[in-house]
Coordinates of C-alpha atoms in Angstrom, one line a residue:
Chain A
X105 CA -51.5 9.6 15.0
X106 CA -48.0 8.2 15.1
X107 CA -46.2 8.0 18.4
X108 CA -42.6 8.9 19.0
X109 CA -41.8 5.2 19.3
X110 CA -43.1 4.6 15.8
X111 CA -41.0 7.3 14.3
X112 CA -37.8 6.4 16.1
X113 CA -35.4 3.7 14.8
X114 CA -35.1 0.6 16.9
X115 CA -32.5 1.0 19.6
X116 CA -29.0 -0.1 18.5
X117 CA -25.5 0.1 20.1
X118 CA -24.1 1.5 16.9
X119 CA -25.3 2.9 13.6
X120 CA -24.8 0.8 10.5
X121 CA -21.3 1.6 9.2
X122 CA -20.6 3.6 12.4
X123 CA -21.0 7.1 11.1
X124 CA -24.3 8.8 11.6
X125 CA -26.4 9.6 8.6
X126 CA -25.6 13.3 8.7
X127 CA -21.9 12.6 8.7
X128 CA -22.2 10.1 5.8
X129 CA -24.3 12.5 3.8
X130 CA -21.7 15.2 4.0
X131 CA -18.9 12.8 2.8
X132 CA -21.2 11.5 0.1
X133 CA -22.0 15.0 -1.3
X134 CA -18.2 15.8 -1.3
X135 CA -17.5 12.5 -3.1
X136 CA -20.0 13.3 -5.8
X137 CA -18.4 16.8 -6.4
X138 CA -14.9 15.1 -6.3
X139 CA -15.9 12.7 -9.1
X140 CA -17.2 15.7 -11.2
X141 CA -13.9 17.6 -10.8
X142 CA -11.2 15.0 -11.2
X143 CA -8.1 15.6 -9.1
X144 CA -9.6 18.6 -7.2
X145 CA -9.3 18.4 -3.5
X146 CA -12.7 18.8 -2.0
X147 CA -12.7 19.9 1.6
X148 CA -14.9 17.8 4.0
X149 CA -15.6 17.7 7.7
X150 CA -13.6 14.6 8.6
X151 CA -15.4 13.2 11.7
X152 CA -13.9 11.4 14.6
X153 CA -13.5 7.6 14.1
X154 CA -12.1 5.2 16.7
X155 CA -8.7 5.4 15.1
X156 CA -5.9 7.9 15.3
X157 CA -5.6 10.5 12.6
X158 CA -2.9 9.5 10.1
X159 CA -3.8 5.8 10.3
X160 CA -6.3 5.7 7.5
X161 CA -9.2 7.7 8.9
X162 CA -9.8 9.4 5.6
X163 CA -10.0 6.1 3.7
X164 CA -12.1 4.6 6.5
X165 CA -14.7 7.5 6.4
X166 CA -15.1 7.1 2.6
X167 CA -15.4 3.3 3.0
X168 CA -18.1 3.7 5.7
X169 CA -20.0 6.3 3.6
X170 CA -20.0 4.2 0.4
X171 CA -20.4 0.7 1.8
X172 CA -23.7 -1.2 1.6
X173 CA -24.8 -4.6 3.0
X174 CA -24.1 -6.4 -0.3
X175 CA -20.6 -5.1 -0.8
X176 CA -17.5 -7.3 -0.4
X177 CA -14.6 -5.5 1.2
X178 CA -10.8 -6.0 0.8
X179 CA -8.4 -3.9 2.9
X180 CA -4.7 -3.8 2.3
X181 CA -1.7 -2.0 3.8
X182 CA 1.4 -1.7 1.5
X183 CA -0.2 -4.6 -0.4
X184 CA -0.6 -6.8 2.7
X185 CA -4.0 -8.0 3.8
X186 CA -2.5 -9.2 7.1
X187 CA -0.7 -6.1 8.5
X188 CA -2.0 -4.5 11.7
X189 CA -3.5 -1.5 10.0
X190 CA -5.3 -3.6 7.3
X191 CA -6.6 -6.2 9.8
X192 CA -8.0 -3.6 12.2
X193 CA -9.7 -1.6 9.6
X194 CA -11.2 -4.7 8.0
X195 CA -12.4 -6.1 11.3
X196 CA -13.9 -2.7 12.3
X197 CA -15.8 -2.3 9.1
X198 CA -17.0 -5.9 9.2
X199 CA -18.3 -5.5 12.8
X200 CA -20.0 -2.3 11.9
X201 CA -21.7 -3.5 8.7
X202 CA -21.7 -7.3 8.6
X203 CA -20.3 -7.2 5.0
X204 CA -18.3 -10.1 3.6
X205 CA -14.6 -9.5 3.6
X206 CA -12.0 -11.0 1.3
X207 CA -8.3 -11.0 0.4
X208 CA -9.1 -11.7 -3.3
X209 CA -8.9 -8.6 -5.5
X210 CA -11.3 -10.3 -8.0
X211 CA -14.0 -10.8 -5.4
X212 CA -14.0 -7.4 -3.8
X213 CA -16.4 -4.6 -4.8
X214 CA -14.6 -2.1 -2.5
X215 CA -10.9 -2.1 -1.9
X216 CA -9.5 0.2 0.8
X217 CA -5.7 0.4 0.4
X218 CA -2.8 2.1 1.9
X219 CA 0.1 2.8 -0.5
X220 CA -0.5 0.1 -3.1
X221 CA -2.8 -0.6 -6.0
X222 CA -3.4 -4.4 -6.4
X223 CA -1.5 -6.3 -9.1
X224 CA -4.6 -7.9 -10.6
X225 CA -6.4 -5.6 -12.9
X226 CA -9.4 -3.8 -11.4
X227 CA -12.5 -3.8 -13.5
X228 CA -15.5 -1.6 -14.1
X229 CA -17.7 -1.2 -11.1
X230 CA -14.9 -1.8 -8.5
X231 CA -14.1 1.1 -6.2
X232 CA -10.5 1.6 -5.0
X233 CA -10.3 3.8 -1.9
X234 CA -6.8 5.1 -1.2
X235 CA -5.7 6.4 2.2
X236 CA -3.8 9.7 1.8
X237 CA -1.4 11.3 4.3
X238 CA -0.7 14.5 2.4
X239 CA -3.2 15.3 -0.3
X240 CA -1.5 18.4 -1.7
X241 CA 1.5 17.8 -4.0
X242 CA 2.7 21.3 -2.8
X243 CA 3.0 20.0 0.8
X244 CA 6.7 20.3 1.1
X245 CA 7.1 23.1 -1.4
X246 CA 4.6 25.8 -0.5
X247 CA 4.0 26.3 3.2
X248 CA 0.9 28.5 2.8
X249 CA -2.3 26.5 2.1
X250 CA -4.0 29.6 0.7
X251 CA -1.2 30.1 -1.7
X252 CA -1.2 26.5 -2.8
X253 CA -4.9 26.8 -3.5
X254 CA -4.2 29.7 -5.8
X255 CA -1.5 27.8 -7.6
X256 CA -4.0 24.9 -8.2
X257 CA -6.6 27.4 -9.4
X258 CA -4.0 28.9 -11.9
X259 CA -2.8 25.4 -12.8
X260 CA 0.6 26.8 -12.0
X261 CA 2.8 23.8 -11.2
X262 CA 6.2 25.4 -11.8
X263 CA 7.3 24.5 -8.2
X264 CA 6.7 20.8 -8.9
X265 CA 8.6 20.9 -12.1
X266 CA 11.4 22.8 -10.4
X267 CA 11.6 20.1 -7.8
X268 CA 11.9 17.4 -10.5
X269 CA 14.5 19.4 -12.3
X270 CA 16.6 20.0 -9.1
X271 CA 16.5 16.2 -8.5
X272 CA 17.9 15.7 -12.0
X273 CA 20.6 18.2 -11.7
X274 CA 21.7 17.1 -8.2
X275 CA 21.3 13.4 -8.4
X276 CA 20.9 12.6 -12.1
X277 CA 17.4 11.1 -11.6
X278 CA 14.0 12.0 -10.2
X279 CA 13.9 11.0 -6.5
X280 CA 10.2 11.1 -5.8
X281 CA 10.1 7.5 -4.8
X282 CA 6.4 7.1 -3.7
X283 CA 3.7 9.7 -4.3
X284 CA 5.0 10.9 -7.7
X285 CA 2.7 13.9 -8.7
X286 CA 0.3 13.2 -11.5
X287 CA -1.7 15.4 -13.8
X288 CA -5.4 14.4 -13.9
X289 CA -7.6 15.2 -16.9
X290 CA -5.0 17.7 -18.1
X291 CA -5.7 20.2 -15.3
X292 CA -5.1 19.5 -11.6
X293 CA -1.9 17.9 -10.4
X294 CA -2.7 15.5 -7.6
X295 CA -0.8 13.4 -5.1
X296 CA -1.7 9.8 -5.9
X297 CA -1.0 8.9 -2.3
X298 CA 2.3 7.2 -1.5
X299 CA 1.9 4.4 -4.0
X300 CA 5.2 3.4 -5.6
X301 CA 5.9 4.8 -9.1
X302 CA 5.3 1.2 -10.2
X303 CA 1.6 1.7 -9.5
X304 CA 1.2 5.1 -11.1
X305 CA 0.5 3.9 -14.7
X306 CA -2.3 1.7 -13.3
X307 CA -4.4 4.9 -12.8
X308 CA -4.3 6.1 -16.4
X309 CA -7.6 5.3 -18.2
X310 CA -8.4 2.7 -15.6
X311 CA -11.8 1.1 -15.8
X312 CA -12.4 1.4 -12.0
X313 CA -13.2 4.4 -9.9
X314 CA -10.5 5.7 -7.5
X315 CA -11.4 7.7 -4.4
X316 CA -8.7 9.3 -2.3
X317 CA -9.2 10.7 1.1
X318 CA -7.0 12.3 3.8
X319 CA -8.7 12.3 7.2
X320 CA -6.2 14.5 9.0
X321 CA -6.0 17.1 6.2
X322 CA -9.8 16.9 5.6
X323 CA -9.6 16.6 1.9
X324 CA -10.9 14.1 -0.5
X325 CA -10.5 13.7 -4.3
X326 CA -11.3 11.3 -7.1
X327 CA -10.2 9.8 -10.4
X328 CA -13.2 8.7 -12.4
X329 CA -12.9 5.7 -14.6
X330 CA -11.3 6.2 -18.1
X331 CA -9.6 9.5 -17.1
X332 CA -6.2 10.6 -18.2
X333 CA -3.6 10.4 -15.4
X334 CA -0.1 11.3 -16.5
X335 CA 2.9 11.4 -14.1
X336 CA 4.9 14.6 -14.3
X337 CA 8.0 13.9 -16.4
X338 CA 10.2 15.9 -18.8
X339 CA 9.9 15.0 -22.5
X340 CA 13.6 14.1 -22.7
X341 CA 13.7 12.3 -19.3
X342 CA 10.8 9.8 -19.3
X343 CA 9.0 8.7 -16.2
X344 CA 10.6 5.6 -14.7
X345 CA 9.3 3.0 -12.4
X346 CA 11.4 1.4 -9.7
X347 CA 14.2 -0.8 -10.9
X348 CA 13.5 -4.4 -9.8
X349 CA 14.9 -6.4 -12.7
X350 CA 16.0 -9.8 -11.7
X351 CA 14.0 -9.8 -8.4
X352 CA 12.2 -13.1 -8.0
X353 CA 9.6 -13.8 -5.3
X354 CA 11.0 -16.2 -2.8
X355 CA 7.6 -17.7 -2.1
X356 CA 5.9 -17.9 -5.5
X357 CA 8.9 -17.9 -7.8
X358 CA 7.5 -15.2 -10.1
X359 CA 9.1 -11.9 -11.2
X360 CA 7.5 -8.8 -12.6
X361 CA 5.2 -7.8 -9.7
X362 CA 6.1 -5.2 -7.2
X363 CA 8.4 -6.8 -4.6
X364 CA 9.1 -6.2 -0.9
X365 CA 12.8 -6.3 -0.1
X366 CA 13.6 -8.3 3.0
X367 CA 17.2 -7.8 4.2
X368 CA 19.0 -10.9 5.3
X369 CA 21.3 -11.1 8.3
X370 CA 24.9 -10.9 7.0
X371 CA 23.9 -8.8 3.9
X372 CA 21.9 -9.5 0.8
X373 CA 18.2 -9.6 0.6
X374 CA 15.3 -11.8 -0.5
X375 CA 12.2 -10.6 -2.2
X376 CA 8.5 -11.4 -1.9
X377 CA 5.5 -10.1 -3.8
X378 CA 4.1 -7.1 -2.0
X379 CA 0.5 -8.0 -3.0
X380 CA -0.2 -10.8 -0.4
X381 CA -3.7 -11.5 -1.9
X382 CA -2.0 -12.4 -5.2
X383 CA 0.9 -14.2 -3.5
X384 CA -1.5 -16.4 -1.5
X385 CA -3.3 -17.4 -4.7
X386 CA 0.0 -18.1 -6.6
X387 CA 1.3 -20.2 -3.7
X388 CA -2.0 -22.2 -3.6
X389 CA -1.9 -22.7 -7.4
X390 CA 1.6 -24.1 -7.0
X391 CA 0.2 -26.6 -4.5
X392 CA -2.3 -27.7 -7.1
X393 CA -5.3 -25.9 -5.6
X394 CA -7.9 -24.5 -8.0
X395 CA -7.7 -20.7 -7.8
X396 CA -8.5 -18.0 -10.3
X397 CA -5.6 -15.6 -10.8
X398 CA -6.8 -12.5 -12.6
X399 CA -5.0 -10.7 -15.4
X400 CA -2.2 -8.6 -13.9
X401 CA -1.2 -5.0 -14.9
X402 CA 2.4 -6.1 -15.5
X403 CA 3.3 -9.4 -17.0
X404 CA 4.5 -11.8 -14.3
X405 CA 7.8 -13.3 -15.3
X406 CA 8.2 -17.1 -15.8
X407 CA 8.2 -19.1 -12.7
X408 CA 11.5 -20.0 -11.4
X409 CA 11.8 -22.4 -8.5
X410 CA 11.8 -20.3 -5.3
Chain B
X33 CA -13.4 -2.9 21.6
X34 CA -15.7 -5.5 23.2
X35 CA -17.4 -8.0 20.9
X36 CA -20.8 -6.7 19.8
X37 CA -23.8 -8.8 20.5
X38 CA -25.2 -8.1 17.0
X39 CA -24.0 -6.4 13.9
X40 CA -25.7 -3.0 13.3
X41 CA -28.5 -3.2 10.8
X42 CA -29.4 -0.2 8.7
X43 CA -32.8 1.4 9.1
X44 CA -35.0 1.5 6.0
X45 CA -34.0 5.1 5.4
X46 CA -30.3 4.4 5.8
X47 CA -30.6 1.5 3.4
X48 CA -32.4 3.6 0.8
X49 CA -30.0 6.5 1.1
X50 CA -27.0 4.3 0.8
X51 CA -28.4 2.5 -2.3
X52 CA -29.4 5.8 -3.8
X53 CA -25.9 7.3 -3.1
X54 CA -24.1 4.4 -4.8
X55 CA -26.4 4.8 -7.8
X56 CA -25.5 8.5 -8.0
X57 CA -21.8 7.8 -7.5
X58 CA -21.9 5.2 -10.3
X59 CA -24.0 7.5 -12.6
X60 CA -21.6 10.5 -12.2
X61 CA -18.5 8.2 -12.7
X62 CA -20.0 6.6 -15.8
X63 CA -21.8 9.5 -17.7
X64 CA -24.2 8.3 -20.3
X65 CA -25.1 5.0 -18.7
X66 CA -28.5 5.0 -17.0
X67 CA -28.3 3.6 -13.5
X68 CA -31.4 2.2 -11.6
X69 CA -32.6 3.9 -8.5
X70 CA -35.2 2.4 -6.2
X71 CA -38.5 4.3 -5.7
X72 CA -39.4 7.8 -6.9
X73 CA -36.1 9.5 -7.8
X74 CA -37.5 12.9 -7.0
X75 CA -37.9 11.8 -3.4
X76 CA -35.1 9.4 -3.1
X77 CA -32.3 11.5 -4.5
X78 CA -33.4 14.5 -2.5
X79 CA -33.4 12.6 0.7
X80 CA -30.0 11.1 0.0
X81 CA -28.4 14.6 -0.6
X82 CA -30.3 17.2 1.4
X83 CA -30.0 18.2 5.1
X84 CA -29.5 21.3 7.1
X85 CA -26.0 21.9 5.7
X86 CA -27.2 22.7 2.2
X87 CA -29.7 24.7 0.2
X88 CA -32.1 23.9 -2.6
X89 CA -34.4 25.4 -5.1
X90 CA -37.3 23.7 -6.8
X91 CA -40.2 24.5 -9.2
X92 CA -42.6 22.2 -7.5
X93 CA -44.5 23.5 -4.5
X94 CA -45.6 20.1 -3.2
X95 CA -42.1 18.7 -3.3
X96 CA -40.7 21.9 -1.8
X97 CA -42.5 21.0 1.5
X98 CA -41.0 17.5 1.4
X99 CA -37.5 18.9 0.7
X100 CA -37.8 21.4 3.5
X101 CA -38.6 18.6 6.0
X102 CA -34.9 17.5 5.6
X103 CA -33.8 20.8 7.1
X104 CA -32.4 22.2 3.9
X105 CA -33.1 25.9 3.2
X106 CA -35.1 26.8 0.2
X107 CA -33.3 29.7 -1.6
X108 CA -33.3 31.4 -5.0
X109 CA -31.9 29.6 -8.1
X110 CA -28.7 31.7 -8.2
X111 CA -27.8 30.6 -4.6
X112 CA -28.9 27.0 -4.4
X113 CA -26.6 24.0 -4.0
X114 CA -29.2 21.5 -5.3
X115 CA -31.8 22.4 -7.9
X116 CA -34.8 20.2 -8.6
X117 CA -36.8 21.1 -11.8
X118 CA -39.5 18.5 -12.4
X119 CA -40.8 20.2 -15.6
X120 CA -39.1 21.9 -18.5
X121 CA -40.4 25.4 -19.4
X122 CA -39.2 28.7 -20.7
X123 CA -38.7 30.2 -17.2
X124 CA -36.4 27.2 -16.3
X125 CA -34.1 27.8 -19.2
X126 CA -33.8 31.4 -18.1
X127 CA -33.0 30.2 -14.6
X128 CA -30.2 28.0 -15.8
X129 CA -28.2 31.0 -16.8
X130 CA -27.8 32.2 -13.2
X131 CA -26.7 28.9 -11.5
X132 CA -23.6 28.8 -9.4
X133 CA -20.6 27.5 -11.3
X134 CA -18.1 27.7 -8.5
X135 CA -14.9 29.9 -8.5
X136 CA -11.4 29.1 -9.5
X137 CA -10.5 28.8 -5.8
X138 CA -13.6 26.7 -4.9
X139 CA -14.9 24.9 -8.0
X140 CA -16.9 22.5 -5.8
X141 CA -19.1 25.3 -4.5
X142 CA -21.2 24.9 -7.6
X143 CA -24.8 23.8 -8.3
X144 CA -26.0 20.3 -8.8
X145 CA -29.0 20.2 -11.1
X146 CA -31.7 17.5 -11.2
X147 CA -33.7 17.6 -14.4
X148 CA -36.3 15.3 -16.0
X149 CA -35.5 13.3 -19.1
X150 CA -36.5 10.0 -20.8
X151 CA -33.5 7.7 -20.8
X152 CA -32.7 4.4 -22.4
X153 CA -35.3 4.9 -25.2
X154 CA -34.7 5.7 -28.8
X155 CA -34.8 9.5 -28.6
X156 CA -32.3 11.9 -30.1
X157 CA -28.8 10.5 -30.1
X158 CA -25.7 12.1 -28.5
X159 CA -22.1 11.2 -28.4
X160 CA -20.6 11.4 -24.9
X161 CA -16.8 11.5 -24.3
X162 CA -14.6 12.6 -21.4
X163 CA -13.8 11.2 -18.0
X164 CA -15.9 8.1 -17.1
X165 CA -16.5 7.3 -20.8
X166 CA -14.4 4.7 -22.5
X167 CA -13.7 6.5 -25.7
X168 CA -17.0 7.5 -27.1
X169 CA -20.5 6.4 -26.1
X170 CA -23.8 6.8 -28.1
X171 CA -26.5 7.9 -25.7
X172 CA -30.3 8.4 -26.3
X173 CA -32.0 11.1 -24.4
X174 CA -35.4 12.5 -25.0
X175 CA -37.4 15.3 -23.4
X176 CA -34.5 17.7 -23.1
X177 CA -34.8 21.0 -25.1
X178 CA -31.9 21.8 -27.5
X179 CA -31.3 25.1 -25.7
X180 CA -30.2 23.2 -22.6
X181 CA -27.2 21.8 -24.3
X182 CA -26.1 25.3 -25.5
X183 CA -26.6 26.7 -22.0
X184 CA -24.6 23.8 -20.5
X185 CA -21.7 24.2 -23.0
X186 CA -21.6 27.9 -22.1
X187 CA -21.6 27.3 -18.3
X188 CA -19.2 24.4 -18.1
X189 CA -15.7 25.7 -18.5
X190 CA -13.6 23.2 -16.6
X191 CA -13.0 23.3 -13.7
X192 CA -16.0 25.6 -13.4
X193 CA -19.5 24.6 -14.2
X194 CA -22.5 22.8 -12.8
X195 CA -23.2 19.1 -12.7
X196 CA -26.4 17.4 -13.8
X197 CA -28.3 14.4 -12.8
X198 CA -31.0 13.4 -15.4
X199 CA -33.9 11.6 -13.7
X200 CA -36.3 9.4 -15.5
X201 CA -39.2 9.0 -13.1
X202 CA -41.2 6.5 -15.2
X203 CA -38.3 4.1 -15.7
X204 CA -36.6 4.7 -12.3
X205 CA -33.3 5.7 -13.9
X206 CA -30.7 8.3 -13.3
X207 CA -27.9 9.4 -15.6
X208 CA -25.0 11.5 -14.5
X209 CA -23.7 14.4 -16.6
X210 CA -20.7 15.9 -14.8
X211 CA -19.2 19.2 -16.1
X212 CA -16.3 17.2 -17.7
X213 CA -18.5 15.3 -20.2
X214 CA -18.3 16.5 -23.8
X215 CA -21.6 16.1 -25.6
X216 CA -22.0 16.2 -29.4
X217 CA -25.4 15.9 -31.1
X218 CA -25.4 13.0 -33.6
X219 CA -28.4 13.8 -35.8
X220 CA -30.7 16.7 -36.5
X221 CA -33.0 17.1 -33.5

């Protein structure tokens, strides 16, 4: 007869990947349904994690539920691997799982990101986990969650179209900035998280799996690989990405990637690539080190001297 | 947070559940491609998905006891979240007509169906397309009655429908068949 000691797991300070098995299983079941219904916001329990709601707890719970010992993790915040949010999440997951971490998009199997999709093309098998503050594109337009759910069920996105139209009539252009609403698989319209419009086309027919999760709002959703993702745009006013023509990265000398604008004292600005993982590799390549730079979504302009 | 003396190590059950879940996630996000699962999928997949928050139905009395040990409630086919059918028969095809397909307000409150099939062989060919499939994919699946595909086409009206995981016990493979996948028969079966 087995004793209680035989049945119990050995004593440990923390469970592997922090969340207990029951919490993980709940997130996992929701993720599987999310993949089956692209763009639909699946409710989930959203447990406590040692981080304040609104700081990436949704993304973190998905990462903790998906990750295994053999995964390689990259965490970025607005493209940066070295910001406080990214460093803390990466260190926390590494302590709780012992996985290898990286800043190189090509090496990562899991990429948790806040507000950016890396510049180097993601490939089949990679999983991108986006942190989402407001999962519902109706957030600022329809105060009732129940009513918003009905609008999604009816595929009635007139409010979103009206918002785009009002932008056009008042300001002459669509003012969504980040988080431009996208239609997924021709049915649900979803918030792609506050990625710049520059990143939105990267989701269309992408070879990788994208998981999006909002911890505070307790919703998660997904874009499977090779799925249609179309930004909402009028036929006579095409979707436009941010205008960054002529912006050259001050550290790597390339143009064409998404840039961070750094204001200079006394006016003017300098620009650096927002994707620091790529920037690091480009700078090392300039110094003559052997690095592998992957194919990028947008063609990087010719190198000018920085 | 103070430094930990050691990194947490998964228990064998946690390790198995995580690996099984990643296999299920990959199989449902790439329909038509068989994905390897460790051990007997009829146990492994159930243990990775079931607990006291969900319900199940099964045709197998022996496995029913195992599944109940997870805390999941055994209910009728028209109410279950997860349905495990280890054998194809006439009664099963009748049962498929009553599965939960979700509602327009809650399409995720729908059944997930686990069915036996032989994957990766040279059985009847189908052409898969839709999310997760790069263009079109030729897939060989044997051991699934023709009537199943008709029933599935009738039940799956996006966003409503049920999702299927085809399990090949002999080969240790799982293939995802989410409601979004369009399936066309390629040759007379």
